[in-house]
Amino acid sequence: MNEQTAPSPKPSPSAEESTEPRSYRLIAGPCSAESREQLLATAEGLKPLNIDLFRAGIWKPRTKPGGFEGIGKEGLTWMAEVKSQFGYRTITEICTAEHAHEALEAGIDALWIGARTSTSPYAVQEIAEVLRGVRVPLMIKNPMCPDLQLWIGAIERFWQVGITDITAIFRGFPPPPAMTIDYRNAPYWGVAFEFRNELPDIPLICDPSHIAGRREAVQTVSQKALDLGFQGLMIESHIDPSTAKTDAEQQLTPSALKSIIDALIEPRGVGNLDDIRLTSYRTTLAEMDNLLISNLAHRMIVAERIGALKRRVGLPVLQRAQFIANLKEYISWGESVGLDPSFVERLMTLIHEESVRIQQTKCA
């Protein structure tokens, strides 16, 4: 496939209902291509939004077996029909080298690498070899784990085979058990900010659907992304979300999506870079504080269980020697990461006192 060029897309139609142009890119379409009728009806419904790319998952990697894993190659013909009938540029997810071959042969205009695939360097490299010498826009979602270098490494593998039109997609991360959030995925906006610091020339867009996990929260996440300087949104839209075979809770009808887009407040002009940075840092601190409090709550649950066990085996709640030994380790570790020893001592003493209180009151 050397020296191939992805087929030239037709320009998107001008939407009569559109007003002034958006300052950000908008990618929309169903989570999964389920039927020809579903795809064409959704594409028809999205016409007023004048989207930049029409998305649909042809292959759908699922966490557990037994779910709908995509219609497969047949759906590529439906995507071609969407492109021909509505003039949309199309994009789909590729998970294997074979998917890459088939998507290119079907005339898909752009490709994206999903979070599960970007987590695997071997899978990324195999796909990169297929795309060597091919000029095609490529989007890469952050990996499943908040590992910045793994995300950057995936991008570098495609750079090495000559892919230069690359966009990064931020879709958040599965939250740790101790973290309580209102969304499906923890945004960890701080990872996105660090990505932007490392690769400032790579466009960064947001996937509010996968962060939110429910349609009611998509607008809030979308607005947050625009406020934080993201350059585009990828939002899932289905003509009838109640019948969707994947991610039904987070998909929006085209008309509901239009209402959200119309309500979003776009940043005008470049803005004050220091203001954006300050907002970014404050958002990162808020995320860290949320995780800190969630971990403390989880710690107290464990402390209560320890208290119940102590009572059952006849041990006293307060074991001073054990705490002193632990405290020395905490202080040493804190110093190694730049924390003041007296701060660590005060903090861990306070946490220990609360653990003892819980064990004495709830396990008596």
Short mmCIF file of C-alpha atoms in Angstrom, two decimals:
data_model
loop_
_atom_site.label_atom_id
_atom_site.label_comp_id
_atom_site.label_asym_id
_atom_site.label_seq_id
_atom_site.Cartn_x
_atom_site.Cartn_y
_atom_site.Cartn_z
CA MET A 1 0.00 0.00 0.00
CA ASN A 2 2.96 2.30 -0.34
CA GLU A 3 2.34 5.73 -1.78
CA GLN A 4 -1.41 5.36 -1.57
CA THR A 5 -3.61 8.34 -0.93
CA ALA A 6 -6.91 8.17 0.86
CA PRO A 7 -9.79 9.04 -1.49
CA SER A 8 -10.52 12.75 -1.77
CA PRO A 9 -13.64 13.51 0.24
CA LYS A 10 -16.53 15.53 -1.07
CA PRO A 11 -17.04 18.81 0.76
CA SER A 12 -19.70 18.75 3.44
CA PRO A 13 -22.95 20.40 2.36
CA SER A 14 -23.74 23.80 3.71
CA ALA A 15 -26.48 23.49 6.28
CA GLU A 16 -29.32 25.94 5.66
CA GLU A 17 -30.13 25.97 9.35
CA SER A 18 -26.55 26.80 10.39
CA THR A 19 -25.74 30.34 11.44
CA GLU A 20 -22.20 31.51 11.95
CA PRO A 21 -19.34 29.00 11.66
CA ARG A 22 -18.17 27.15 14.75
CA SER A 23 -14.72 27.83 16.12
CA TYR A 24 -14.20 24.11 16.81
CA ARG A 25 -14.47 20.83 14.88
CA LEU A 26 -17.55 18.68 15.35
CA ILE A 27 -17.57 14.93 14.72
CA ALA A 28 -20.87 13.13 15.20
CA GLY A 29 -22.64 9.89 14.40
CA PRO A 30 -23.69 6.67 16.09
CA CYS A 31 -21.51 4.64 18.42
CA SER A 32 -22.08 1.64 16.14
CA ALA A 33 -23.26 1.14 12.58
CA GLU A 34 -26.17 -1.22 13.19
CA SER A 35 -28.14 -1.14 9.94
CA ARG A 36 -28.22 0.75 6.67
CA GLU A 37 -31.50 2.42 7.66
CA GLN A 38 -30.16 3.51 11.05
CA LEU A 39 -27.03 4.99 9.52
CA LEU A 40 -28.80 6.89 6.74
CA ALA A 41 -31.51 8.21 9.08
CA THR A 42 -28.90 9.46 11.56
CA ALA A 43 -26.92 11.08 8.76
CA GLU A 44 -30.07 12.80 7.52
CA GLY A 45 -30.84 14.06 11.01
CA LEU A 46 -27.36 15.52 11.44
CA LYS A 47 -27.54 17.69 8.29
CA PRO A 48 -28.50 20.89 10.17
CA LEU A 49 -25.28 20.64 12.20
CA ASN A 50 -22.94 20.76 9.19
CA ILE A 51 -20.57 18.33 10.91
CA ASP A 52 -16.93 18.02 9.93
CA LEU A 53 -16.86 14.19 10.04
CA PHE A 54 -19.53 11.51 10.25
CA ARG A 55 -18.47 8.80 12.69
CA ALA A 56 -19.69 5.23 13.16
CA GLY A 57 -18.08 2.18 14.71
CA ILE A 58 -17.81 -0.71 12.25
CA TRP A 59 -15.79 -2.86 14.64
CA LYS A 60 -16.55 -2.47 18.35
CA PRO A 61 -14.10 -3.93 20.90
CA ARG A 62 -16.11 -4.84 23.99
CA THR A 63 -14.81 -5.28 27.52
CA LYS A 64 -16.61 -8.61 27.95
CA PRO A 65 -17.68 -11.22 25.39
CA GLY A 66 -21.28 -11.59 24.37
CA GLY A 67 -22.04 -7.98 23.47
CA PHE A 68 -22.45 -6.47 20.02
CA GLU A 69 -18.96 -6.21 18.54
CA GLY A 70 -19.87 -4.38 15.37
CA ILE A 71 -21.51 -5.21 12.07
CA GLY A 72 -18.12 -5.65 10.43
CA LYS A 73 -17.11 -5.12 6.83
CA GLU A 74 -20.71 -4.88 5.60
CA GLY A 75 -21.06 -1.57 7.39
CA LEU A 76 -18.34 -0.03 5.24
CA THR A 77 -20.72 -0.09 2.27
CA TRP A 78 -23.28 1.84 4.33
CA MET A 79 -20.62 4.41 5.22
CA ALA A 80 -19.85 4.79 1.51
CA GLU A 81 -23.55 5.42 0.88
CA VAL A 82 -23.66 8.05 3.63
CA LYS A 83 -20.67 9.73 2.03
CA SER A 84 -22.19 9.60 -1.46
CA GLN A 85 -25.68 10.73 -0.46
CA PHE A 86 -24.84 13.46 2.04
CA GLY A 87 -21.32 14.51 1.12
CA TYR A 88 -20.00 13.84 4.61
CA ARG A 89 -16.39 12.95 5.21
CA THR A 90 -16.41 9.67 7.15
CA ILE A 91 -14.35 8.26 9.99
CA THR A 92 -14.32 4.91 11.77
CA GLU A 93 -12.32 3.10 14.43
CA ILE A 94 -9.73 0.53 13.42
CA CYS A 95 -8.49 -2.04 15.92
CA THR A 96 -6.31 -4.31 13.77
CA ALA A 97 -4.15 -4.21 10.68
CA GLU A 98 -6.92 -5.98 8.75
CA HIS A 99 -9.40 -3.28 9.75
CA ALA A 100 -7.00 -0.66 8.42
CA HIS A 101 -6.75 -2.44 5.06
CA GLU A 102 -10.51 -2.80 4.73
CA ALA A 103 -11.31 0.79 5.79
CA LEU A 104 -8.85 2.25 3.28
CA GLU A 105 -10.15 0.05 0.46
CA ALA A 106 -13.71 1.16 1.28
CA GLY A 107 -12.81 4.84 0.96
CA ILE A 108 -13.15 5.85 4.61
CA ASP A 109 -11.72 9.38 4.79
CA ALA A 110 -10.20 9.33 8.27
CA LEU A 111 -9.42 6.72 10.90
CA TRP A 112 -9.27 6.65 14.66
CA ILE A 113 -7.41 4.42 17.09
CA GLY A 114 -9.51 3.58 20.14
CA ALA A 115 -8.49 3.58 23.80
CA ARG A 116 -8.16 -0.18 24.03
CA THR A 117 -5.94 -0.32 20.95
CA SER A 118 -3.75 2.67 21.86
CA THR A 119 -2.97 0.85 25.12
CA SER A 120 -1.16 -1.91 23.16
CA PRO A 121 2.13 -0.89 21.47
CA TYR A 122 2.14 -4.11 19.41
CA ALA A 123 -1.33 -3.44 17.99
CA VAL A 124 -0.41 0.17 17.24
CA GLN A 125 2.78 -0.85 15.44
CA GLU A 126 0.96 -3.41 13.28
CA ILE A 127 -1.57 -0.80 12.19
CA ALA A 128 1.20 1.74 11.61
CA GLU A 129 2.90 -0.62 9.16
CA VAL A 130 -0.30 -0.86 7.13
CA LEU A 131 -0.51 2.93 6.99
CA ARG A 132 3.11 3.41 5.97
CA GLY A 133 3.11 5.66 2.91
CA VAL A 134 -0.63 6.38 3.12
CA ARG A 135 -1.79 9.96 3.46
CA VAL A 136 -4.82 9.73 5.71
CA PRO A 137 -6.00 11.82 8.67
CA LEU A 138 -5.59 9.83 11.89
CA MET A 139 -7.03 10.39 15.35
CA ILE A 140 -5.68 8.65 18.44
CA LYS A 141 -7.62 8.32 21.68
CA ASN A 142 -5.87 8.29 25.02
CA PRO A 143 -5.11 4.79 26.38
CA MET A 144 -7.31 3.14 28.99
CA CYS A 145 -4.77 4.01 31.70
CA PRO A 146 -3.65 7.58 32.45
CA ASP A 147 -0.16 6.96 31.06
CA LEU A 148 0.89 10.07 29.14
CA GLN A 149 3.97 8.47 27.61
CA LEU A 150 1.94 5.52 26.28
CA TRP A 151 -0.34 8.00 24.49
CA ILE A 152 2.61 9.94 23.09
CA GLY A 153 4.33 6.70 22.12
CA ALA A 154 1.33 5.67 20.00
CA ILE A 155 1.53 8.97 18.14
CA GLU A 156 5.27 8.60 17.60
CA ARG A 157 4.79 5.15 16.03
CA PHE A 158 2.63 6.72 13.34
CA TRP A 159 5.04 9.61 12.87
CA GLN A 160 7.74 7.07 12.13
CA VAL A 161 5.78 5.68 9.16
CA GLY A 162 5.07 9.10 7.72
CA ILE A 163 1.62 9.92 9.12
CA THR A 164 1.62 13.64 9.85
CA ASP A 165 -2.08 14.55 9.96
CA ILE A 166 -2.70 13.42 13.55
CA THR A 167 -5.28 14.58 16.07
CA ALA A 168 -5.48 13.43 19.69
CA ILE A 169 -8.83 12.55 21.28
CA PHE A 170 -9.31 12.81 25.03
CA ARG A 171 -12.01 10.46 26.40
CA GLY A 172 -11.05 10.13 30.05
CA PHE A 173 -10.15 7.00 32.01
CA PRO A 174 -11.98 4.30 33.97
CA PRO A 175 -12.04 5.63 37.54
CA PRO A 176 -10.25 3.78 40.34
CA PRO A 177 -12.53 1.96 42.79
CA ALA A 178 -11.99 4.56 45.51
CA MET A 179 -12.99 7.51 43.33
CA THR A 180 -16.57 8.74 43.30
CA ILE A 181 -17.53 10.63 40.14
CA ASP A 182 -20.71 11.60 38.33
CA TYR A 183 -19.43 10.38 34.97
CA ARG A 184 -18.62 7.10 33.25
CA ASN A 185 -14.95 7.99 32.95
CA ALA A 186 -12.80 10.18 35.15
CA PRO A 187 -11.81 13.20 33.05
CA TYR A 188 -8.38 13.66 34.64
CA TRP A 189 -8.13 16.90 32.66
CA GLY A 190 -4.61 17.25 34.03
CA VAL A 191 -3.42 14.45 31.73
CA ALA A 192 -4.80 16.35 28.75
CA PHE A 193 -3.03 19.51 29.91
CA GLU A 194 0.27 17.66 30.22
CA PHE A 195 -0.26 16.20 26.75
CA ARG A 196 -0.74 19.71 25.40
CA ASN A 197 2.47 20.82 27.11
CA GLU A 198 4.40 17.90 25.60
CA LEU A 199 2.92 18.07 22.08
CA PRO A 200 1.54 21.60 21.62
CA ASP A 201 1.32 21.25 17.84
CA ILE A 202 -1.00 18.22 17.91
CA PRO A 203 -4.69 19.25 17.80
CA LEU A 204 -6.56 18.00 20.87
CA ILE A 205 -10.28 17.29 20.81
CA CYS A 206 -12.63 15.87 23.44
CA ASP A 207 -15.01 12.90 23.43
CA PRO A 208 -17.72 14.08 25.87
CA SER A 209 -19.88 11.01 25.23
CA HIS A 210 -17.39 8.57 26.76
CA ILE A 211 -16.50 10.88 29.63
CA ALA A 212 -20.15 11.57 30.49
CA GLY A 213 -21.55 8.08 30.00
CA ARG A 214 -25.08 9.48 30.01
CA ARG A 215 -26.68 11.90 27.60
CA GLU A 216 -27.76 14.31 30.34
CA ALA A 217 -24.13 15.15 31.13
CA VAL A 218 -22.82 15.54 27.58
CA GLN A 219 -23.52 19.28 27.45
CA THR A 220 -21.70 19.95 30.72
CA VAL A 221 -18.61 18.04 29.62
CA SER A 222 -18.69 19.64 26.16
CA GLN A 223 -18.81 23.12 27.63
CA LYS A 224 -15.97 22.28 30.02
CA ALA A 225 -13.86 21.05 27.10
CA LEU A 226 -14.42 24.24 25.11
CA ASP A 227 -13.68 26.38 28.18
CA LEU A 228 -10.39 24.51 28.60
CA GLY A 229 -9.33 25.18 25.02
CA PHE A 230 -10.10 21.88 23.29
CA GLN A 231 -10.27 22.28 19.52
CA GLY A 232 -13.14 19.95 18.78
CA LEU A 233 -15.79 17.55 20.03
CA MET A 234 -16.62 13.95 19.05
CA ILE A 235 -20.19 13.22 20.17
CA GLU A 236 -22.27 10.11 19.63
CA SER A 237 -25.66 10.55 17.96
CA HIS A 238 -28.23 7.86 17.11
CA ILE A 239 -31.58 8.28 15.37
CA ASP A 240 -33.19 6.22 18.16
CA PRO A 241 -30.86 5.81 21.17
CA SER A 242 -33.34 3.58 23.00
CA THR A 243 -32.67 0.83 20.46
CA ALA A 244 -28.89 1.28 20.26
CA LYS A 245 -26.85 -1.91 20.56
CA THR A 246 -23.91 -0.16 22.23
CA ASP A 247 -23.67 2.77 24.65
CA ALA A 248 -27.38 3.58 24.47
CA GLU A 249 -27.27 5.74 27.63
CA GLN A 250 -24.82 8.27 26.23
CA GLN A 251 -26.12 8.70 22.69
CA LEU A 252 -28.24 11.66 21.62
CA THR A 253 -30.80 12.04 18.88
CA PRO A 254 -29.64 14.45 16.15
CA SER A 255 -32.18 17.05 17.30
CA ALA A 256 -31.02 16.75 20.93
CA LEU A 257 -27.43 17.13 19.80
CA LYS A 258 -28.33 20.25 17.84
CA SER A 259 -29.92 21.74 20.95
CA ILE A 260 -26.72 21.10 22.88
CA ILE A 261 -24.48 22.56 20.19
CA ASP A 262 -26.70 25.63 19.89
CA ALA A 263 -26.47 26.16 23.66
CA LEU A 264 -22.68 25.85 23.92
CA ILE A 265 -20.81 29.09 24.54
CA GLU A 266 -17.78 29.25 22.30
CA PRO A 267 -14.61 31.01 23.36
CA ARG A 268 -14.03 33.98 21.08
CA GLY A 269 -10.51 34.90 20.04
CA VAL A 270 -7.32 33.39 21.42
CA GLY A 271 -8.03 34.54 24.95
CA ASN A 272 -5.50 35.09 27.69
CA LEU A 273 -3.10 32.15 27.79
CA ASP A 274 -2.34 32.70 31.47
CA ASP A 275 -6.07 32.64 32.28
CA ILE A 276 -6.45 29.32 30.45
CA ARG A 277 -3.45 27.90 32.29
CA LEU A 278 -4.80 29.07 35.64
CA THR A 279 -8.16 27.43 34.91
CA SER A 280 -6.36 24.26 33.87
CA TYR A 281 -4.29 24.13 37.05
CA ARG A 282 -7.34 24.77 39.23
CA THR A 283 -9.24 22.01 37.44
CA THR A 284 -6.34 19.62 38.01
CA LEU A 285 -6.22 20.49 41.71
CA ALA A 286 -9.96 19.89 42.02
CA GLU A 287 -9.53 16.43 40.46
CA MET A 288 -6.69 15.62 42.84
CA ASP A 289 -8.73 16.77 45.82
CA ASN A 290 -11.66 14.62 44.72
CA LEU A 291 -9.39 11.60 44.47
CA LEU A 292 -7.77 12.42 47.82
CA ILE A 293 -11.12 12.64 49.62
CA SER A 294 -12.42 9.50 47.90
CA ASN A 295 -9.29 7.60 48.97
CA LEU A 296 -9.64 8.86 52.53
CA ALA A 297 -13.25 7.66 52.61
CA HIS A 298 -12.18 4.26 51.32
CA ARG A 299 -9.35 4.18 53.89
CA MET A 300 -11.81 4.71 56.73
CA ILE A 301 -13.89 1.78 55.50
CA VAL A 302 -10.77 -0.41 55.67
CA ALA A 303 -9.96 0.99 59.11
CA GLU A 304 -13.42 0.03 60.33
CA ARG A 305 -12.92 -3.52 59.04
CA ILE A 306 -9.59 -3.70 60.85
CA GLY A 307 -11.31 -2.51 64.03
CA ALA A 308 -13.90 -5.27 63.76
CA LEU A 309 -11.14 -7.83 63.30
CA LYS A 310 -9.19 -6.49 66.30
CA ARG A 311 -12.26 -6.82 68.48
CA ARG A 312 -12.87 -10.38 67.30
CA VAL A 313 -9.31 -11.54 68.11
CA GLY A 314 -9.00 -9.50 71.29
CA LEU A 315 -6.48 -6.84 70.19
CA PRO A 316 -6.61 -3.25 71.49
CA VAL A 317 -7.75 -0.57 69.05
CA LEU A 318 -4.76 1.70 69.71
CA GLN A 319 -1.42 0.09 68.90
CA ARG A 320 1.03 2.94 69.33
CA ALA A 321 4.20 1.08 68.35
CA GLN A 322 2.70 0.03 65.03
CA PHE A 323 1.69 3.61 64.22
CA ILE A 324 5.15 5.00 65.12
CA ALA A 325 6.82 2.48 62.81
CA ASN A 326 4.43 3.34 60.00
CA LEU A 327 4.85 7.06 60.56
CA LYS A 328 8.62 6.84 60.11
CA GLU A 329 8.07 5.20 56.72
CA TYR A 330 5.52 7.84 55.70
CA ILE A 331 7.90 10.67 56.62
CA SER A 332 10.79 9.07 54.74
CA TRP A 333 8.65 8.49 51.67
CA GLY A 334 7.25 12.02 51.85
CA GLU A 335 10.75 13.50 51.94
CA SER A 336 11.73 11.45 48.87
CA VAL A 337 8.95 13.11 46.86
CA GLY A 338 9.60 16.62 48.18
CA LEU A 339 7.13 16.94 51.05
CA ASP A 340 8.00 18.66 54.30
CA PRO A 341 8.44 16.04 57.10
CA SER A 342 6.46 18.06 59.62
CA PHE A 343 3.54 18.33 57.19
CA VAL A 344 3.54 14.57 56.60
CA GLU A 345 3.67 13.93 60.34
CA ARG A 346 0.71 16.25 61.03
CA LEU A 347 -1.32 14.84 58.16
CA MET A 348 -0.78 11.17 58.98
CA THR A 349 -1.33 11.74 62.70
CA LEU A 350 -4.68 13.38 61.94
CA ILE A 351 -5.69 10.49 59.66
CA HIS A 352 -4.62 7.97 62.31
CA GLU A 353 -6.63 9.73 65.00
CA GLU A 354 -9.76 9.59 62.82
CA SER A 355 -9.16 5.89 62.12
CA VAL A 356 -8.90 5.21 65.87
CA ARG A 357 -12.07 7.20 66.53
CA ILE A 358 -13.97 5.16 63.93
CA GLN A 359 -12.71 1.87 65.37
CA GLN A 360 -13.62 2.91 68.92
CA THR A 361 -17.13 4.15 68.07
CA LYS A 362 -18.22 1.73 65.36
CA CYS A 363 -16.46 -1.42 66.52
CA ALA A 364 -17.07 -1.17 70.27
#
